mmCIF file of C-alpha atoms in Angstrom:
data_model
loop_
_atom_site.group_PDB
_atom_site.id
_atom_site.type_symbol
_atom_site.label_atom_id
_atom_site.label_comp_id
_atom_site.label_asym_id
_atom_site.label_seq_id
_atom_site.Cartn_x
_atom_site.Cartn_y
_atom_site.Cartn_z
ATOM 1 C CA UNK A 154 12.402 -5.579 9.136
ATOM 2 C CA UNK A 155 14.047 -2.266 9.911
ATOM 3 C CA UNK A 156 17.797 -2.391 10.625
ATOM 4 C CA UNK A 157 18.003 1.065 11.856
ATOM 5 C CA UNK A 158 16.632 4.773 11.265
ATOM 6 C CA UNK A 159 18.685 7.631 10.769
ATOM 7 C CA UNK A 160 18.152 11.157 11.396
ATOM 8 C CA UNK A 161 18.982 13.978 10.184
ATOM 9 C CA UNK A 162 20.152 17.158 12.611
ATOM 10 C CA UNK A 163 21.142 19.499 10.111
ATOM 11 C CA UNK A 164 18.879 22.059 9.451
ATOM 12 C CA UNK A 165 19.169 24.278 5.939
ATOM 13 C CA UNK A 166 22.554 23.734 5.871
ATOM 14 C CA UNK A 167 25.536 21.101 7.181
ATOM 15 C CA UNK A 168 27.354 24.410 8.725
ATOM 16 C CA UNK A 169 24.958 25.550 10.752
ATOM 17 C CA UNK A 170 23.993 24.962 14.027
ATOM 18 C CA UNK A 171 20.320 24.469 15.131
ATOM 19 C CA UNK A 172 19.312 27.469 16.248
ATOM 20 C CA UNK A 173 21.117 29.115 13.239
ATOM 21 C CA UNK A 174 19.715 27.435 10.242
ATOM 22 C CA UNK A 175 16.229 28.114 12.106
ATOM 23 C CA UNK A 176 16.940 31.636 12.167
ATOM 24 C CA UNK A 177 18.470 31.587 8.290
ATOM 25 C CA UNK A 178 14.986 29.587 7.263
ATOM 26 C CA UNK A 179 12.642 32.425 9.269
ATOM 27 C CA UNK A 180 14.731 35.338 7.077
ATOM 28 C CA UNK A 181 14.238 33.560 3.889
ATOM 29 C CA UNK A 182 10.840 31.898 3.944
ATOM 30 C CA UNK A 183 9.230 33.844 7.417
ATOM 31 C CA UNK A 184 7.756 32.778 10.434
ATOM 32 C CA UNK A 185 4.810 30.405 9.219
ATOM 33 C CA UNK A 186 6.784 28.541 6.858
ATOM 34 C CA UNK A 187 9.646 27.950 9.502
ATOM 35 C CA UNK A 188 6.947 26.526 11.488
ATOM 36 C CA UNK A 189 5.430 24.336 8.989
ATOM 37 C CA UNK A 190 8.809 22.501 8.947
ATOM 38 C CA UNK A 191 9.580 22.250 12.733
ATOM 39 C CA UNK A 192 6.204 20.648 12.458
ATOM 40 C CA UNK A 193 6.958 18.134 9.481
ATOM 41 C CA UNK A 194 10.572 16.940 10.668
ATOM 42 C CA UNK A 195 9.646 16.468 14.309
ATOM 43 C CA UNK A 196 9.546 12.657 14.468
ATOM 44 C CA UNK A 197 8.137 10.786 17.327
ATOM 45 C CA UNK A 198 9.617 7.464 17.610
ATOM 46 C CA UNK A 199 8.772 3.763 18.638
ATOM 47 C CA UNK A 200 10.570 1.732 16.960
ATOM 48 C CA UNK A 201 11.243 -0.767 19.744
ATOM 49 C CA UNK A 202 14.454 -2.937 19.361
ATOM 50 C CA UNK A 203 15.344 -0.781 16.378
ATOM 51 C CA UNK A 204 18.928 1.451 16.085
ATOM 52 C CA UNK A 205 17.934 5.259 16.113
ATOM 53 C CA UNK A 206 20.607 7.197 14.727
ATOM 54 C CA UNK A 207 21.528 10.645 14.175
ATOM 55 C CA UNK A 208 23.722 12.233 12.006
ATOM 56 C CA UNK A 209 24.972 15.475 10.193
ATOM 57 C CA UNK A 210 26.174 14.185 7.471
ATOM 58 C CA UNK A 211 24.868 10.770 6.313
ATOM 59 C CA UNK A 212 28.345 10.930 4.051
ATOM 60 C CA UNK A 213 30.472 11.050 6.915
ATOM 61 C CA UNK A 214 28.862 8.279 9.137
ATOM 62 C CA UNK A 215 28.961 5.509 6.233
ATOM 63 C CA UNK A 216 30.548 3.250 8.443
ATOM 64 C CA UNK A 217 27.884 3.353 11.220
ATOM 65 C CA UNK A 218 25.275 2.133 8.220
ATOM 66 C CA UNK A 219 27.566 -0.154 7.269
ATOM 67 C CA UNK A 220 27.720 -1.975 10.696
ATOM 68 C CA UNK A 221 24.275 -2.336 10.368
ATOM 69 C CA UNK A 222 24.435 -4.420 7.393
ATOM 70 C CA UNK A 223 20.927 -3.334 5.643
ATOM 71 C CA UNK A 224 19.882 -4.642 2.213
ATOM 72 C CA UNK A 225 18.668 -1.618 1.307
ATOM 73 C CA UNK A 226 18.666 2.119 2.018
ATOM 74 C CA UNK A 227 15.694 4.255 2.020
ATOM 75 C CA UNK A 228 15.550 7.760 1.599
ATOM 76 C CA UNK A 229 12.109 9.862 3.138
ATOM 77 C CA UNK A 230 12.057 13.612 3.810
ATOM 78 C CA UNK A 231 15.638 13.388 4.290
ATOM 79 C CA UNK A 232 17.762 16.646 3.621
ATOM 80 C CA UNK A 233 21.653 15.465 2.983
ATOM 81 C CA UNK A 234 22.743 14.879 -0.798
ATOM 82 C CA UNK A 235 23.698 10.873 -0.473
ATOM 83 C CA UNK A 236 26.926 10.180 -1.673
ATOM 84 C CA UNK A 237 28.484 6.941 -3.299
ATOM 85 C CA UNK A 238 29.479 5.383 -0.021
ATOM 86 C CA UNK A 239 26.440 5.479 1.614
ATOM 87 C CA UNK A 240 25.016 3.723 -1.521
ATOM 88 C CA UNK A 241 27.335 1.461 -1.462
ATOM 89 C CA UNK A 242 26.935 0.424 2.223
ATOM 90 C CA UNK A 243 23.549 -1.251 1.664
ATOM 91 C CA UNK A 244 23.463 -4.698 -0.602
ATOM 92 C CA UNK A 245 20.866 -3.433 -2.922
ATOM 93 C CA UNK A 246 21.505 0.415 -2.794
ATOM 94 C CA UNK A 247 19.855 2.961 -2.319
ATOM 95 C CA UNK A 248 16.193 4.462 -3.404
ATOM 96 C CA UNK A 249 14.575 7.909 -2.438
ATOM 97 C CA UNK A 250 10.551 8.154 -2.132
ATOM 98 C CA UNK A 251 10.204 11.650 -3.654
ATOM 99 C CA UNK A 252 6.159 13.351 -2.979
ATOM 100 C CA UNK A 253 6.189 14.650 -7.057
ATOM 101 C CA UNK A 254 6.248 12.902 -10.589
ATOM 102 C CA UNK A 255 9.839 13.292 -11.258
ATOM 103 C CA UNK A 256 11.222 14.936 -13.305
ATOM 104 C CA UNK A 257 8.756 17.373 -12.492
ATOM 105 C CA UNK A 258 9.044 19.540 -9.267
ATOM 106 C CA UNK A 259 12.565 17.957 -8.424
ATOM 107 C CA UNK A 260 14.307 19.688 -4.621
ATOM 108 C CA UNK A 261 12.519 20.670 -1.872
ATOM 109 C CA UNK A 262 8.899 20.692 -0.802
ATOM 110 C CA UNK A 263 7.361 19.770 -4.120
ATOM 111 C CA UNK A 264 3.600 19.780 -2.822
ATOM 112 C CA UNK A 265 4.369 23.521 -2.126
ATOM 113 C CA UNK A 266 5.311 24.272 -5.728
ATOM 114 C CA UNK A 267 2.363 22.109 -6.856
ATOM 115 C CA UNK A 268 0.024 24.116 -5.113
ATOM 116 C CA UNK A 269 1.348 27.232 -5.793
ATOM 117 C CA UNK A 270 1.596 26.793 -9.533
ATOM 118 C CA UNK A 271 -2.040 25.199 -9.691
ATOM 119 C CA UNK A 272 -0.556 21.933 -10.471
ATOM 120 C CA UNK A 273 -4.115 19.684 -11.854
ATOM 121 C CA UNK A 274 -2.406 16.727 -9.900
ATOM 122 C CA UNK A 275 0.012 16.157 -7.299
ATOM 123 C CA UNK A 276 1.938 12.523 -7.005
ATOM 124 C CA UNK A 277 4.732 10.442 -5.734
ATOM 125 C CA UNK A 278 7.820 8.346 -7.126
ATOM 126 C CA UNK A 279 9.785 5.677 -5.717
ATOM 127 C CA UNK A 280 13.027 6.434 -7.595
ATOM 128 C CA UNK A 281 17.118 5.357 -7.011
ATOM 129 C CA UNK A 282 19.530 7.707 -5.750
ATOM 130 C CA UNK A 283 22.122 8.816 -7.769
ATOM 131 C CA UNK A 284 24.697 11.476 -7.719
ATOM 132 C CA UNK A 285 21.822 14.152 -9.241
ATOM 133 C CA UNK A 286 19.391 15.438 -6.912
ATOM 134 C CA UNK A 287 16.358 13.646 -6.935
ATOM 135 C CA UNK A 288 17.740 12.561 -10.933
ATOM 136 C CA UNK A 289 17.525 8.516 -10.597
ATOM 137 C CA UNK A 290 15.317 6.103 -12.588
ATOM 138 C CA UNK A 291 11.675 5.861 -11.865
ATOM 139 C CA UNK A 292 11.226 2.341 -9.764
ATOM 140 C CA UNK A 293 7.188 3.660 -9.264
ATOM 141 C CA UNK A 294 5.171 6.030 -9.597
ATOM 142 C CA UNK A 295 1.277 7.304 -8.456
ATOM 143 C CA UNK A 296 -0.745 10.122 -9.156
ATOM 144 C CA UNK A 297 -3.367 11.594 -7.301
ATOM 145 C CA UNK A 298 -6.220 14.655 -7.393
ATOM 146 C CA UNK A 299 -5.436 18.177 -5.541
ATOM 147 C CA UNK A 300 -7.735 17.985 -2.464
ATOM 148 C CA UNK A 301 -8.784 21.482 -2.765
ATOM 149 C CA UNK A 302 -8.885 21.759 1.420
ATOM 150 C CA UNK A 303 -5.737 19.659 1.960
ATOM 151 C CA UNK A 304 -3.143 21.460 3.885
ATOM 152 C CA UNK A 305 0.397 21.742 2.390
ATOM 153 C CA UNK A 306 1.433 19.331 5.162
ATOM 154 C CA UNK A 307 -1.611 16.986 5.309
ATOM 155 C CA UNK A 308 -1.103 16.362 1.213
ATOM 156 C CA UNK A 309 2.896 15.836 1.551
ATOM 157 C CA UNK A 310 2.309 12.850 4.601
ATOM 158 C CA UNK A 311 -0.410 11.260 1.940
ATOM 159 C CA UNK A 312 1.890 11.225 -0.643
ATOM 160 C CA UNK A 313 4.797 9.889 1.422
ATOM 161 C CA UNK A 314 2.737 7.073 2.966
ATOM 162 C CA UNK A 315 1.644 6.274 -0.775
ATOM 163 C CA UNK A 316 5.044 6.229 -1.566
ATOM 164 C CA UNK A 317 6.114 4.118 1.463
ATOM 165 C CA UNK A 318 2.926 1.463 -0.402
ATOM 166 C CA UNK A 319 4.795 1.953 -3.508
ATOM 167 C CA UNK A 320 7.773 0.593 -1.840
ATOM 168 C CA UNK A 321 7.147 -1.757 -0.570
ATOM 169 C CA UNK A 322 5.271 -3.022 -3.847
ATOM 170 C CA UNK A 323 8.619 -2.722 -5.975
ATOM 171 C CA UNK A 324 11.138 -4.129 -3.393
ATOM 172 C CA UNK A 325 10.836 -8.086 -5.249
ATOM 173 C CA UNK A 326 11.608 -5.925 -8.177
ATOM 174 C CA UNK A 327 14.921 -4.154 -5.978
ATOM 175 C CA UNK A 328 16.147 -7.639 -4.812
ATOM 176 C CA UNK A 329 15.989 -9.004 -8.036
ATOM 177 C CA UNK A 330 18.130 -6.367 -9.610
ATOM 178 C CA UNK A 331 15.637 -3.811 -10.878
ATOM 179 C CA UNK A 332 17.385 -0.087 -12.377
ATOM 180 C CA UNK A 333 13.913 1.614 -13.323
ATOM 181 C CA UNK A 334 13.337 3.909 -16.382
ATOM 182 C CA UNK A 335 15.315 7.130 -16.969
ATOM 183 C CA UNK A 336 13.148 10.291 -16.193
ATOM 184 C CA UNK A 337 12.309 12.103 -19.538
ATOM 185 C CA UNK A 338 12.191 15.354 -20.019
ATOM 186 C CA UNK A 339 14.057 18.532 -18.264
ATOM 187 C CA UNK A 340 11.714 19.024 -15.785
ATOM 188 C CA UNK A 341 11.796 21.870 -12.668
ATOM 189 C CA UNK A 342 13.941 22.139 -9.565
ATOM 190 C CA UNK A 343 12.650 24.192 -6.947
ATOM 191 C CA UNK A 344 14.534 25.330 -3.658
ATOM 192 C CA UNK A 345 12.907 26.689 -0.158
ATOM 193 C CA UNK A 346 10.679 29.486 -1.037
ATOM 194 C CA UNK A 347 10.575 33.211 -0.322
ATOM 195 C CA UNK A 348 8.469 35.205 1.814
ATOM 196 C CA UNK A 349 6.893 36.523 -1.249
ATOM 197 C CA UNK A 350 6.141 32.898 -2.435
ATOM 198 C CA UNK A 351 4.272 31.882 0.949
ATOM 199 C CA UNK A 352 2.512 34.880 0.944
ATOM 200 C CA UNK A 353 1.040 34.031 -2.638
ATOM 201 C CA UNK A 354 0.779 30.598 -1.312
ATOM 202 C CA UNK A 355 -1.866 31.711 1.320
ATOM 203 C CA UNK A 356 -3.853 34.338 -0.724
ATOM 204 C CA UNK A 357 -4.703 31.422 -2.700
ATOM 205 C CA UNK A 358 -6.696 30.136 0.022
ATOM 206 C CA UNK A 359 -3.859 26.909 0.848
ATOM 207 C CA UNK A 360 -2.759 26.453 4.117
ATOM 208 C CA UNK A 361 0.741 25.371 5.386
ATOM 209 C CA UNK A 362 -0.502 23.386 8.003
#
């Protein structure tokens, strides 16, 4: 049962209003990209009976989760860095479903990367949140085949409603005090791309959306 959803309304970054962090995305990653992600953050909601909340800073409104009361706090295509307190507000923390095999392809938009390096295999992993970006142990994790026709933004909704499976499959193991393995290896961390990196994206045939 869902105790509430939060939103986020910051776009690129926490100082910037709407229209400017639109504007800041369209200089660095150009037109197509910026609308590939005004496509995939868009929610529609109907979650009847259910809190929607929305929030700048998940940081700062730690006592609005807290009223809530949830057991546990779940992380999906969520763009604020969560902090101790937030953590801390749910009984059995926190977890982040991540569309990559962590450590690999750690930050932003990780089926992007994939595609763009020729990655064999994309995947997903149900992880906890810790102070390191997308750094926690490894609750779950799935991998699946590159669907060689599969927009950027058709295979990064498969993965996260994988991951949501995977979830939901490990939360006995969450209540009952689970930490998950340590990620091995260094890894990659990627941030939003450039123009020149969508552009390479498409002459390889892959589509944003």
């Amino acid at each position: 049962m869902l105790a509430g959803i939060l939103l986020s309304t910051r776009v690129l970054h926490p100082r910037y209003s709407f229209l400017r962090g639109a504007w800041e995305h369209y200089r660095k990653s150009g037109l197509a990209y910026t609308l590939y992600l005004g496509m995939a953050v868009a929610p529609r909601l109907r979650a009847r009976g259910v809190p929607v909340l929305r929030s700048e800073s998940i940081n700062r409104d730690c006592a609005a989760i807290e009223r809530l009361a949830p057991d546990l706090l779940v992380s999906a295509f969520f763009n604020h860095i969560i902090g101790e307190p937030a953590v801390a507000a749910a009984r059995y923390g926190a977890v982040n479903i991540h569309p990559a095999l962590l450590p690999v392809f750690k930050g932003v938009d990780p089926v992007f990367y994939a595609r763009l390096m020729d990655s064999p295999v994309l995947g997903v992993s149900v992880h906890r949140v810790t102070p390191e970006l997308d750094g926690g142990n490894v609750l779950a994790q799935k991998k699946f085949d590159v669907l060689p026709r599969e927009s950027v933004l058709a295979g990064t909704t498969r993965l996260f409603d994988a991951g949501a499976g995977l979830l939901l499959e490990s939360l006995d193991a969450i209540a009952a005090g689970a930490s998950g393995a340590p990620q091995t290896g260094e890894g990659s961390y990627f941030s939003w791309p450039s123009r020149a990196q969508v552009s390479a994206l498409r002459r390889k045939g892959v589509r944003l959306f």
